Short mmCIF file of N, CA and C in Angstrom, two decimals:
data_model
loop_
_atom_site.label_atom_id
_atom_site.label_comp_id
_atom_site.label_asym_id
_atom_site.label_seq_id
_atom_site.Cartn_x
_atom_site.Cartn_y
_atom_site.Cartn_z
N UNK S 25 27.38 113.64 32.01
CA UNK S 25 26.19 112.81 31.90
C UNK S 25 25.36 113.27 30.69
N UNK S 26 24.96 112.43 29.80
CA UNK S 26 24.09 112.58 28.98
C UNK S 26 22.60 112.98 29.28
N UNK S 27 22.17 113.44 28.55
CA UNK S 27 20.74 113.93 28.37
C UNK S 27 19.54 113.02 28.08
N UNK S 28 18.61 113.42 28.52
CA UNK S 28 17.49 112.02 28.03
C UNK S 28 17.21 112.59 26.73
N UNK S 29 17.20 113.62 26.21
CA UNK S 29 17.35 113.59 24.60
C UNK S 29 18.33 112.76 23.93
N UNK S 30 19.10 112.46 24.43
CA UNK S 30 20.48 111.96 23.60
C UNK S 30 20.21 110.66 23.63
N UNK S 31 19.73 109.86 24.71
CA UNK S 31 19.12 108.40 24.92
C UNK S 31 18.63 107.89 23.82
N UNK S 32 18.65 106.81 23.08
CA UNK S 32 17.93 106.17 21.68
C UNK S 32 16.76 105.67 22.76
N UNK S 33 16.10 105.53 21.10
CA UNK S 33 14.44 105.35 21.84
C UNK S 33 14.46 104.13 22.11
N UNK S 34 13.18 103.65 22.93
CA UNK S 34 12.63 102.83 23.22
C UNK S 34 11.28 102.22 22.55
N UNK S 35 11.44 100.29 21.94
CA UNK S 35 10.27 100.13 21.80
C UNK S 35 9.66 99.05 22.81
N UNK S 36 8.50 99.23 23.33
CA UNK S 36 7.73 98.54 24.09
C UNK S 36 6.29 97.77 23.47
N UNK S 37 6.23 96.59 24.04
CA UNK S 37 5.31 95.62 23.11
C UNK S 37 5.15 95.15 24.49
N UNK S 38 3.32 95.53 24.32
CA UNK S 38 2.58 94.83 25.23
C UNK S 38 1.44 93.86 24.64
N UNK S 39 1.73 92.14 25.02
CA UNK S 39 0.77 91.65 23.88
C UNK S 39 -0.17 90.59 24.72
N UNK S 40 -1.08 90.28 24.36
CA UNK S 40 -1.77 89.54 24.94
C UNK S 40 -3.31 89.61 25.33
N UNK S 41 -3.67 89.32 26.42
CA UNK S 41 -5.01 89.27 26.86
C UNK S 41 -5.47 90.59 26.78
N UNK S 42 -6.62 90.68 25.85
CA UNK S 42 -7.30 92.41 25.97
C UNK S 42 -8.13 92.69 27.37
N UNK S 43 -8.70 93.46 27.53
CA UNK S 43 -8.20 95.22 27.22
C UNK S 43 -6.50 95.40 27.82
N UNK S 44 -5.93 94.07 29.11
CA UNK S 44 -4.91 94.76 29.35
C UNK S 44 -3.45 95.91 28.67
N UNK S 45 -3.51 94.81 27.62
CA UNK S 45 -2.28 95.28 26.64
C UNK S 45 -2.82 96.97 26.15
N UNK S 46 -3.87 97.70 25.61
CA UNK S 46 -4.26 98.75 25.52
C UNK S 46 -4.47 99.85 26.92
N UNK S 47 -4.54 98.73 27.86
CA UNK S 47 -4.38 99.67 29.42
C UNK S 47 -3.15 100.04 29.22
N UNK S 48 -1.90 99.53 29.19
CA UNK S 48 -0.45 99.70 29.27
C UNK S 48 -0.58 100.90 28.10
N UNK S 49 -0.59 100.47 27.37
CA UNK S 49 0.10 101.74 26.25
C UNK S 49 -0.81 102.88 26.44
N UNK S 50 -2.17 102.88 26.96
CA UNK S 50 -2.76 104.48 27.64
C UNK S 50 -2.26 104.74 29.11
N UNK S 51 -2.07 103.76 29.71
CA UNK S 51 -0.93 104.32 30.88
C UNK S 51 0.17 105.00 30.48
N UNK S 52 1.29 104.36 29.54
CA UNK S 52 2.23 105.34 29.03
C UNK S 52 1.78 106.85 28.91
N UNK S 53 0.90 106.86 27.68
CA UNK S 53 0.22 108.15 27.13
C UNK S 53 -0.06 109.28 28.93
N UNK S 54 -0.52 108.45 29.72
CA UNK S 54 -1.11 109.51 30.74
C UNK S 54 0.41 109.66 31.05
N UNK S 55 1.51 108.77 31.94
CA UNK S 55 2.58 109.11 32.14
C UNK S 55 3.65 110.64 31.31
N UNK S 56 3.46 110.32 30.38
CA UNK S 56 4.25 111.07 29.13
C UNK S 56 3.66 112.67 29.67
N UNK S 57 1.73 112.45 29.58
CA UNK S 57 1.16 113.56 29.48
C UNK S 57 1.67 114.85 31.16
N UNK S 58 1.74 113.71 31.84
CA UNK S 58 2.19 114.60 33.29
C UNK S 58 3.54 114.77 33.38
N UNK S 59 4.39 114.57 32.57
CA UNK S 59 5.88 115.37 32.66
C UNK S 59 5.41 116.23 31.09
N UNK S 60 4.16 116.57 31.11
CA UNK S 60 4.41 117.54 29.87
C UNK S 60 5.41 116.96 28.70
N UNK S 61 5.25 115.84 28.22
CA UNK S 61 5.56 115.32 27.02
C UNK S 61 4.73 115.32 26.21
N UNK S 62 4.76 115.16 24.85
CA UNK S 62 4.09 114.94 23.69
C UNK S 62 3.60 113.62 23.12
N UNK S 63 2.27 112.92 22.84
CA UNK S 63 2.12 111.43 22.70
C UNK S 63 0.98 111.59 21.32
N UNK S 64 1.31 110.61 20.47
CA UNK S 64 0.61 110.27 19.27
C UNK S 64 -0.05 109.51 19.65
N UNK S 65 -1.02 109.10 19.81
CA UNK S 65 -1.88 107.69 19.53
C UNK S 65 -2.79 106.81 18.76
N UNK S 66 -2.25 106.15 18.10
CA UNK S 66 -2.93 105.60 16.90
C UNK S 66 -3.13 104.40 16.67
N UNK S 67 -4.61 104.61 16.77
CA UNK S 67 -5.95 103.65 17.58
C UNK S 67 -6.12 102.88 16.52
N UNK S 68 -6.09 101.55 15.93
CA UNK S 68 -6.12 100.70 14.99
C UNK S 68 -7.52 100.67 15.24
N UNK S 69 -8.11 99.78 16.28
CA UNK S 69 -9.31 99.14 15.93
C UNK S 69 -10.11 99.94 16.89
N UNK S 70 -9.73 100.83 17.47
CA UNK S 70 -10.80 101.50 18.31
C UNK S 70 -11.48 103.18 17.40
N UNK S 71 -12.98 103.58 17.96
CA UNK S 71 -13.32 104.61 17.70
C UNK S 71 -13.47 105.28 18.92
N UNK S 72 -13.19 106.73 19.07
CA UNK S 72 -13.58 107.27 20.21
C UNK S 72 -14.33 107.79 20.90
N UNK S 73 -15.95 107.50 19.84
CA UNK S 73 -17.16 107.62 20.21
C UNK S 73 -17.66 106.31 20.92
N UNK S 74 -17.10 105.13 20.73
CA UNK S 74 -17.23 104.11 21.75
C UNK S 74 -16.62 103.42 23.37
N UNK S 75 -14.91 104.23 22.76
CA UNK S 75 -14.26 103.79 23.54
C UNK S 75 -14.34 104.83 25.03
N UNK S 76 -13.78 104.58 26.16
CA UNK S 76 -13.86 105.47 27.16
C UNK S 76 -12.58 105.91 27.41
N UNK S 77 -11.81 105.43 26.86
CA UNK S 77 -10.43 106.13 27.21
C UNK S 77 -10.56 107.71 26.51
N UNK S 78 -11.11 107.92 25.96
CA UNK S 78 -10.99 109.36 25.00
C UNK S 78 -11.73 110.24 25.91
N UNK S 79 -12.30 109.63 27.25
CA UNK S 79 -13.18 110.62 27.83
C UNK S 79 -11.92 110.90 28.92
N UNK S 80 -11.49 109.76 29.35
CA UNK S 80 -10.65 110.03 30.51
C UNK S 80 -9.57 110.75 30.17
N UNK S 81 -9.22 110.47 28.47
CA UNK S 81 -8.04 111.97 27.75
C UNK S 81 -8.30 112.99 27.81
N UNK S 82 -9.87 113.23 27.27
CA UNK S 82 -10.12 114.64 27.27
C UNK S 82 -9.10 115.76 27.86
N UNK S 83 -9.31 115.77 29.04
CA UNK S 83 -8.44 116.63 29.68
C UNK S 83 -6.77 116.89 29.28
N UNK S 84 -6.22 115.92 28.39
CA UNK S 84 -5.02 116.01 27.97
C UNK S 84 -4.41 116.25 26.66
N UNK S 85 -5.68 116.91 25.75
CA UNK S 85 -5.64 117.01 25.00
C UNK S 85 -3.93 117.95 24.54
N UNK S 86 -4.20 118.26 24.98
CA UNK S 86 -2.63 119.20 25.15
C UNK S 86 -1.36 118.61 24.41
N UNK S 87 -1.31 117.34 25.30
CA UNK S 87 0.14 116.48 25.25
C UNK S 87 -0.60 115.37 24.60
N UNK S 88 -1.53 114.67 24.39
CA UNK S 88 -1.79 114.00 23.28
C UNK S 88 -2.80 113.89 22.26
N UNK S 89 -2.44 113.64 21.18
CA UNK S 89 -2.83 113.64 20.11
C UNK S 89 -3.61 111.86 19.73
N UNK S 90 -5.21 112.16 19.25
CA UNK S 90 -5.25 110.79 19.42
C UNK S 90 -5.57 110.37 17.76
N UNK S 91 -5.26 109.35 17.52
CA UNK S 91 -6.03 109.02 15.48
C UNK S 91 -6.70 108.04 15.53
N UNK S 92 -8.03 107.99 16.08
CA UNK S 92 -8.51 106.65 15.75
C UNK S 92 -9.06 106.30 14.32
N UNK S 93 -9.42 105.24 14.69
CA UNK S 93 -10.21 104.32 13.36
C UNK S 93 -11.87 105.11 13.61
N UNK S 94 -12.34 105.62 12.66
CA UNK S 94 -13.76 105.54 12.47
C UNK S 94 -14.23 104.39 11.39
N UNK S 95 -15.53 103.85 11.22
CA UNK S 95 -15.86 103.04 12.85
C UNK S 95 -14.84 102.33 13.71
N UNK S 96 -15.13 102.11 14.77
CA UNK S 96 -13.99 101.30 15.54
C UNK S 96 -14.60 99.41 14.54
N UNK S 97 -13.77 98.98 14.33
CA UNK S 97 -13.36 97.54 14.04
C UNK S 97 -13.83 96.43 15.21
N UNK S 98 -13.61 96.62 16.13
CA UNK S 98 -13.93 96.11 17.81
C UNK S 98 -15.27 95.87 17.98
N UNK S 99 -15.81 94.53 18.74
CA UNK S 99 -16.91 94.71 19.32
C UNK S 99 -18.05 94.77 18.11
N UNK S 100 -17.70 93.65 17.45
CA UNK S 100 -18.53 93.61 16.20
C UNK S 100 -18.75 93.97 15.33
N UNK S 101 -18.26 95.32 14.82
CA UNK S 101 -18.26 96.16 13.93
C UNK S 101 -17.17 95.63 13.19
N UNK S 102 -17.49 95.94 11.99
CA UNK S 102 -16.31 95.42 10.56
C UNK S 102 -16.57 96.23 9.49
N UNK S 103 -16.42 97.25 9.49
CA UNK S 103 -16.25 98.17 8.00
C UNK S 103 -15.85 96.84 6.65
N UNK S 104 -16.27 97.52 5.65
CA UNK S 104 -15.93 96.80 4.58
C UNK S 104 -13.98 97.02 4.72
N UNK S 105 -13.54 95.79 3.99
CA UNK S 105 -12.30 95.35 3.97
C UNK S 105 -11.53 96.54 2.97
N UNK S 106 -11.77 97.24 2.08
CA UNK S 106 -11.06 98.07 1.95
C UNK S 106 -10.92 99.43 2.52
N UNK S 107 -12.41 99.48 3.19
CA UNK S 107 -12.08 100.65 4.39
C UNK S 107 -11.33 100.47 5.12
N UNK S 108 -10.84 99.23 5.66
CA UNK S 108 -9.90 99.20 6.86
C UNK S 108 -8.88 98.95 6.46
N UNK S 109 -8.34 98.79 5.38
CA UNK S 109 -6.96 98.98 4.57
C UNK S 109 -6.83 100.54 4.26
N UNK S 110 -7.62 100.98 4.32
CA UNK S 110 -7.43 102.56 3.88
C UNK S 110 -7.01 103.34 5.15
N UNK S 111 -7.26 102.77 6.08
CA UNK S 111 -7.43 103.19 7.45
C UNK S 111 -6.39 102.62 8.16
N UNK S 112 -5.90 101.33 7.90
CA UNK S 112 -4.59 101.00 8.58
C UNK S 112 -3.00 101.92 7.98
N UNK S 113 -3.65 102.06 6.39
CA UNK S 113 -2.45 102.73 5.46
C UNK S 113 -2.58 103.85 5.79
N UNK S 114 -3.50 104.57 6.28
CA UNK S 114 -3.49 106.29 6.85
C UNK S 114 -2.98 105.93 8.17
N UNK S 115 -2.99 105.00 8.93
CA UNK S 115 -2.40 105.16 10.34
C UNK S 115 -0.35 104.86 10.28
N UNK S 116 -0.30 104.30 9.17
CA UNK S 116 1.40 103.95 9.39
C UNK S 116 1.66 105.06 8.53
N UNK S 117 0.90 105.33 7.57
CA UNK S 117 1.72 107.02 7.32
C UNK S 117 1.72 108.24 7.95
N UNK S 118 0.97 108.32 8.78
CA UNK S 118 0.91 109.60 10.29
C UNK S 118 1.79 109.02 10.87
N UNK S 119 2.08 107.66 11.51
CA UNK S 119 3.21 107.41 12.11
C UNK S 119 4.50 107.61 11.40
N UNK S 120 4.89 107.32 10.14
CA UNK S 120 6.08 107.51 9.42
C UNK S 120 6.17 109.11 9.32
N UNK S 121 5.22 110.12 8.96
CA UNK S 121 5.66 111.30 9.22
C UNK S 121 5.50 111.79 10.69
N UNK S 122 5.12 111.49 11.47
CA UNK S 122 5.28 111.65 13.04
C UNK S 122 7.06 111.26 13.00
N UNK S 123 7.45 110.15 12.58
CA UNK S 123 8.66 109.83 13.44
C UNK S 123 9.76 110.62 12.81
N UNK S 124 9.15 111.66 11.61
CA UNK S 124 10.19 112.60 10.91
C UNK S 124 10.25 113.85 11.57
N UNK S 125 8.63 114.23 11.92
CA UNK S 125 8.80 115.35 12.58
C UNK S 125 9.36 116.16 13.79
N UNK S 126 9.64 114.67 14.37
CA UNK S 126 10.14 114.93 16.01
C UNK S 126 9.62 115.63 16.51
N UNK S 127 8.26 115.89 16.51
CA UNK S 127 6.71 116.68 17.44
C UNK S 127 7.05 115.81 18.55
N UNK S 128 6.71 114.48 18.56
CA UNK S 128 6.00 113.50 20.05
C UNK S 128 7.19 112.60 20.11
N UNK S 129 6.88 112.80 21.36
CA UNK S 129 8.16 112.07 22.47
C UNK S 129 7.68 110.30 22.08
N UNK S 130 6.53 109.77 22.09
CA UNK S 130 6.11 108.48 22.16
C UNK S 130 5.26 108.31 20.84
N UNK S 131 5.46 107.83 20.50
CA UNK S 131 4.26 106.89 19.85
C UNK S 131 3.48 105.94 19.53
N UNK S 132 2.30 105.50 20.22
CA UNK S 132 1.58 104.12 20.77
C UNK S 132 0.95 103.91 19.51
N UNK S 133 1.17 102.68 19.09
CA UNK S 133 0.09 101.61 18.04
C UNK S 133 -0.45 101.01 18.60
N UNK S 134 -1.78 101.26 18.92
CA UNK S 134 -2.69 101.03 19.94
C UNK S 134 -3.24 99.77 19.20
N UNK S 135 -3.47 98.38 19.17
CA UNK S 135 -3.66 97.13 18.82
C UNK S 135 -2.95 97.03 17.03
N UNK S 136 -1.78 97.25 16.87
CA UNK S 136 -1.57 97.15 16.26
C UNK S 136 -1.14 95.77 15.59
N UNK S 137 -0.72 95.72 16.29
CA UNK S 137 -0.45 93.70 16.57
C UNK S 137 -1.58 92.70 16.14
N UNK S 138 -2.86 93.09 16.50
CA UNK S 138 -3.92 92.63 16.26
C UNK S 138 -4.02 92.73 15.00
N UNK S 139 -4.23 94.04 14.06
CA UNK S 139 -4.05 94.10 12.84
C UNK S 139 -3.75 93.16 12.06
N UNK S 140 -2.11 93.10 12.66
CA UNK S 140 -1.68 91.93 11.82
C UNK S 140 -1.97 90.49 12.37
N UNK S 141 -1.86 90.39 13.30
CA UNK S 141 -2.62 88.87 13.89
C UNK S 141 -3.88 88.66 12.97
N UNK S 142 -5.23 89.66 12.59
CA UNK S 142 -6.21 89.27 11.95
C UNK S 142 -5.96 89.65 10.31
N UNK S 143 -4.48 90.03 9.99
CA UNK S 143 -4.64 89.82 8.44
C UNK S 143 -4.76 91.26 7.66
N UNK S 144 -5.05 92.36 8.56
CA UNK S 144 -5.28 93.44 7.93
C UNK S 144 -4.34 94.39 8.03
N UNK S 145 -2.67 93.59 8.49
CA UNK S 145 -2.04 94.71 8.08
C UNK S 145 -0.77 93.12 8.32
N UNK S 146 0.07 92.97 6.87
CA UNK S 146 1.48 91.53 7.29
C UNK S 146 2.14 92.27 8.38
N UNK S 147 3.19 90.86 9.09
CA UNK S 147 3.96 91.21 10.17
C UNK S 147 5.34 91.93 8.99
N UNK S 148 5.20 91.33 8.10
CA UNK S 148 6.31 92.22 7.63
C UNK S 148 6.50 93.24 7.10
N UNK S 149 5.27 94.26 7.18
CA UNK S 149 4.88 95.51 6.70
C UNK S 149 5.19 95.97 8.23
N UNK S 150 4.62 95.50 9.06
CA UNK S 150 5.21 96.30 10.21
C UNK S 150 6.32 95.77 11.00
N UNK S 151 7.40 95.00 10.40
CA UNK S 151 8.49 94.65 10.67
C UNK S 151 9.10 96.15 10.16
N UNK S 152 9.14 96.10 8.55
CA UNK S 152 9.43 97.01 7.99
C UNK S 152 9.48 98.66 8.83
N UNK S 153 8.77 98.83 9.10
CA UNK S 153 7.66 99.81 9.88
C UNK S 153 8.94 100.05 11.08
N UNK S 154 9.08 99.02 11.86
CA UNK S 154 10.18 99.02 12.92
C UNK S 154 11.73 99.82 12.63
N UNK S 155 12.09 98.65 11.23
CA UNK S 155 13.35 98.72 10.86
C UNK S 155 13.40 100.09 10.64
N UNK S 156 12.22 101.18 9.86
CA UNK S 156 12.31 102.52 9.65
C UNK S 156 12.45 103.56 10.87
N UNK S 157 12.17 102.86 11.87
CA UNK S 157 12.28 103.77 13.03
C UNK S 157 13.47 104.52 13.20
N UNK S 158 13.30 105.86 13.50
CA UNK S 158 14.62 106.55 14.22
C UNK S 158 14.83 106.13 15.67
N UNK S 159 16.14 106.22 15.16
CA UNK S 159 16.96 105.57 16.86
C UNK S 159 16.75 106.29 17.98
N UNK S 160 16.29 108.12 17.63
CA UNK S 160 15.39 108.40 18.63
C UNK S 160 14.22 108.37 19.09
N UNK S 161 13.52 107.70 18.53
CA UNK S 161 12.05 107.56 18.53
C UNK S 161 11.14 106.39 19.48
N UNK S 162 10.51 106.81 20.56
CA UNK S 162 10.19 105.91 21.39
C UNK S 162 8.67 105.63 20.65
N UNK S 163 8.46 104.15 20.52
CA UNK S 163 7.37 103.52 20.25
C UNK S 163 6.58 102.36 21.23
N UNK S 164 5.22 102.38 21.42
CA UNK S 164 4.63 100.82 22.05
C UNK S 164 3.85 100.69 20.55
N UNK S 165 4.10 99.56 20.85
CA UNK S 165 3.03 98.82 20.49
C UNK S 165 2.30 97.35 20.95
N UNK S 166 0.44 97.44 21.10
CA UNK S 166 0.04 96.74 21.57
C UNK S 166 -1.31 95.70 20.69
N UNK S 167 -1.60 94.90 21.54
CA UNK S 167 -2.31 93.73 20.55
C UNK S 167 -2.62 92.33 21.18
N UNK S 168 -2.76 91.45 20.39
CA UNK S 168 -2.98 90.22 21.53
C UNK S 168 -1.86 88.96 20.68
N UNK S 169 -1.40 89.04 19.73
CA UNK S 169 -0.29 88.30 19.44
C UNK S 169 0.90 89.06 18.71
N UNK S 170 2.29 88.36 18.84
CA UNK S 170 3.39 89.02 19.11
C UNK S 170 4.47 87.36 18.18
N UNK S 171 4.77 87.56 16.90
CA UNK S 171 5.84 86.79 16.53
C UNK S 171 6.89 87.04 16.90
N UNK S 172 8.09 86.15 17.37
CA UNK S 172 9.18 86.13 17.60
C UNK S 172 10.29 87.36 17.08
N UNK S 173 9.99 87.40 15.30
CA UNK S 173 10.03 88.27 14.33
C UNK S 173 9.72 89.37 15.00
N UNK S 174 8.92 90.21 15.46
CA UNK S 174 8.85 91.63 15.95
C UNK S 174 8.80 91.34 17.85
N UNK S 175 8.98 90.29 18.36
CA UNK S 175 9.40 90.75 19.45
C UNK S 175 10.81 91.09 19.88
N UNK S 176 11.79 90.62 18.82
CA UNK S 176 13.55 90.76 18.29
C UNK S 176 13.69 92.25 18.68
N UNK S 177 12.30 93.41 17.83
CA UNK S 177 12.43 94.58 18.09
C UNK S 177 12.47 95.52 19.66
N UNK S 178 11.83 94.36 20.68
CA UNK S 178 11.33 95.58 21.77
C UNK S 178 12.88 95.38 22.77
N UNK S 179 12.70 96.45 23.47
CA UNK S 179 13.67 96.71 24.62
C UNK S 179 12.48 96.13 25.96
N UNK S 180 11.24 96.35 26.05
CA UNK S 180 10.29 95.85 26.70
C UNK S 180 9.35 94.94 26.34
N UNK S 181 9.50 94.22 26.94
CA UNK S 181 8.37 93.19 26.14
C UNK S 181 7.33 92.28 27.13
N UNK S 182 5.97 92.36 27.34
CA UNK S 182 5.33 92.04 28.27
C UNK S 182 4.23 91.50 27.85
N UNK S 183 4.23 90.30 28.00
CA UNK S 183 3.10 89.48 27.49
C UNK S 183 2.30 88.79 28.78
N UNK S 184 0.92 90.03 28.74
CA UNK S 184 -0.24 89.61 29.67
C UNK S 184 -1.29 88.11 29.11
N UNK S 185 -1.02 87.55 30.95
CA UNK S 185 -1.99 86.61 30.73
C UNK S 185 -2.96 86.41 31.50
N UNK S 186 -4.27 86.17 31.23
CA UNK S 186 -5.62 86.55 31.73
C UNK S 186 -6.03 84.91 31.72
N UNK S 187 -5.64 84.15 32.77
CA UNK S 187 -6.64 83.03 33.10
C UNK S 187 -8.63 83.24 33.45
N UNK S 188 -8.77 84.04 33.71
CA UNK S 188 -10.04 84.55 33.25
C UNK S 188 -10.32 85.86 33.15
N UNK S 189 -11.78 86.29 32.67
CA UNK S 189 -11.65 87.74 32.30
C UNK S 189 -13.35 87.22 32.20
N UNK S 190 -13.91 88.75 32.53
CA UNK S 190 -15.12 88.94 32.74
C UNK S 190 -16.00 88.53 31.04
N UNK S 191 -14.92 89.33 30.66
CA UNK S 191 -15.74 89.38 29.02
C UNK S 191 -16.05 87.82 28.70
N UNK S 192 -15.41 86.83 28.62
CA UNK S 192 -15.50 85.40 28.20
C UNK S 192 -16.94 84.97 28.95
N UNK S 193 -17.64 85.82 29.65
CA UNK S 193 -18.97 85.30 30.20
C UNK S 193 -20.02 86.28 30.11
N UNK S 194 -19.29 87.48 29.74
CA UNK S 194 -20.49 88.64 30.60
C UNK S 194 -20.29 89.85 29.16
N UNK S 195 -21.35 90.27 29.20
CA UNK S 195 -21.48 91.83 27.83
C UNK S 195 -20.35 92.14 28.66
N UNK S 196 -19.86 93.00 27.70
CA UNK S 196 -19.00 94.65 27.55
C UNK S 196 -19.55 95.87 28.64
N UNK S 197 -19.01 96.11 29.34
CA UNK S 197 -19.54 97.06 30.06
C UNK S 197 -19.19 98.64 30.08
N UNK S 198 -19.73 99.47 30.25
CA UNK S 198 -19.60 101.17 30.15
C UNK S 198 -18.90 101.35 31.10
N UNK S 199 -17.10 102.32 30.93
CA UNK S 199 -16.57 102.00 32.06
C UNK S 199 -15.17 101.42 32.11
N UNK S 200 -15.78 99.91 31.61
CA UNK S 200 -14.81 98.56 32.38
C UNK S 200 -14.25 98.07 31.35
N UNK S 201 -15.08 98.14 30.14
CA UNK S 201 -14.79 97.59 29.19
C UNK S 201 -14.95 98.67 27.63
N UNK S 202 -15.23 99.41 27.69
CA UNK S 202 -15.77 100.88 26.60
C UNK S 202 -15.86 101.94 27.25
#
């Protein structure tokens, strides 16, 4: 019997209605973190002075590693347009040397999808991005749209749908929503 080292990786694409799709890929991260695995996470549009998942990591600092965006992009905020090109191009090059180093078992692109859905990063830069992957290298990536073109890539593929959601009526809440 083979080894789960020996297993080629896995990519997982969770796309769709927010926050769910970013619940999934920090569920992974906690999963990973309690068999003592290693997890990258690299937060496109989130900061972790806003977000609340970085509080509920805290404690895991251990087994993951997080990169967000300062400012977070989300929730109204919009850095000028070449800050967030500077900031998407520092996040796929920590991931391209992450997937050399073979440090972390996973590596989540935490709305990465979105990125390119809003223009600030082509699907074919992170098509590309895919095709470079090592065959051992487990990746999610999440967001709220998903072309045909990079869903070809996942072994998982789960597209949440939210017939309603609090946010479409009600503020952001501490918690529930940040």
């Amino acid at each position: 019997m083979r080894s789960e080292s020996d297993l080629p990786g896995i990519v997982s694409i969770y796309y769709g209605s927010p926050p769910e799709t970013s619940f999934a890929g920090i569920g992974q991260c906690v999963r990973l973190a309690g068999r003592r695995m290693k997890v990258l996470a690299v937060w496109f549009l989130k900061s972790p002075d806003y977000q609340g998942e970085e509080f509920g990591l805290a404690g895991l600092e251990e087994f993951i590693d997080l990169f967000p965006m300062r400012p977070a992009v989300d929730y109204g905020v919009q850095p000028p347009a070449d800050e967030i090109q500077h900031k998407v191009e520092r996040g796929l090059k920590l991931t391209r040397e992450s997937w050399q180093s073979r440090e972390y078992d996973l590596i989540v692109l935490d709305e990465i999808l979105t990125c390119c859905d809003r223009g600030m990063l082509s699907w074919e830069d992170l098509e590309q991005l895919l095709i470079e992957r090592p065959d051992y290298m487990h990746v999610t990536l999440t967001g709220t749209a998903c072309p045909e073109q990079i869903q070809a890539f996942a072994h998982t593929l789960i597209r949440f749908d939210c017939p309603r959601h609090h946010l479409q009526t009600q503020e952001p809440r501490k918690g529930f929503d940040r």
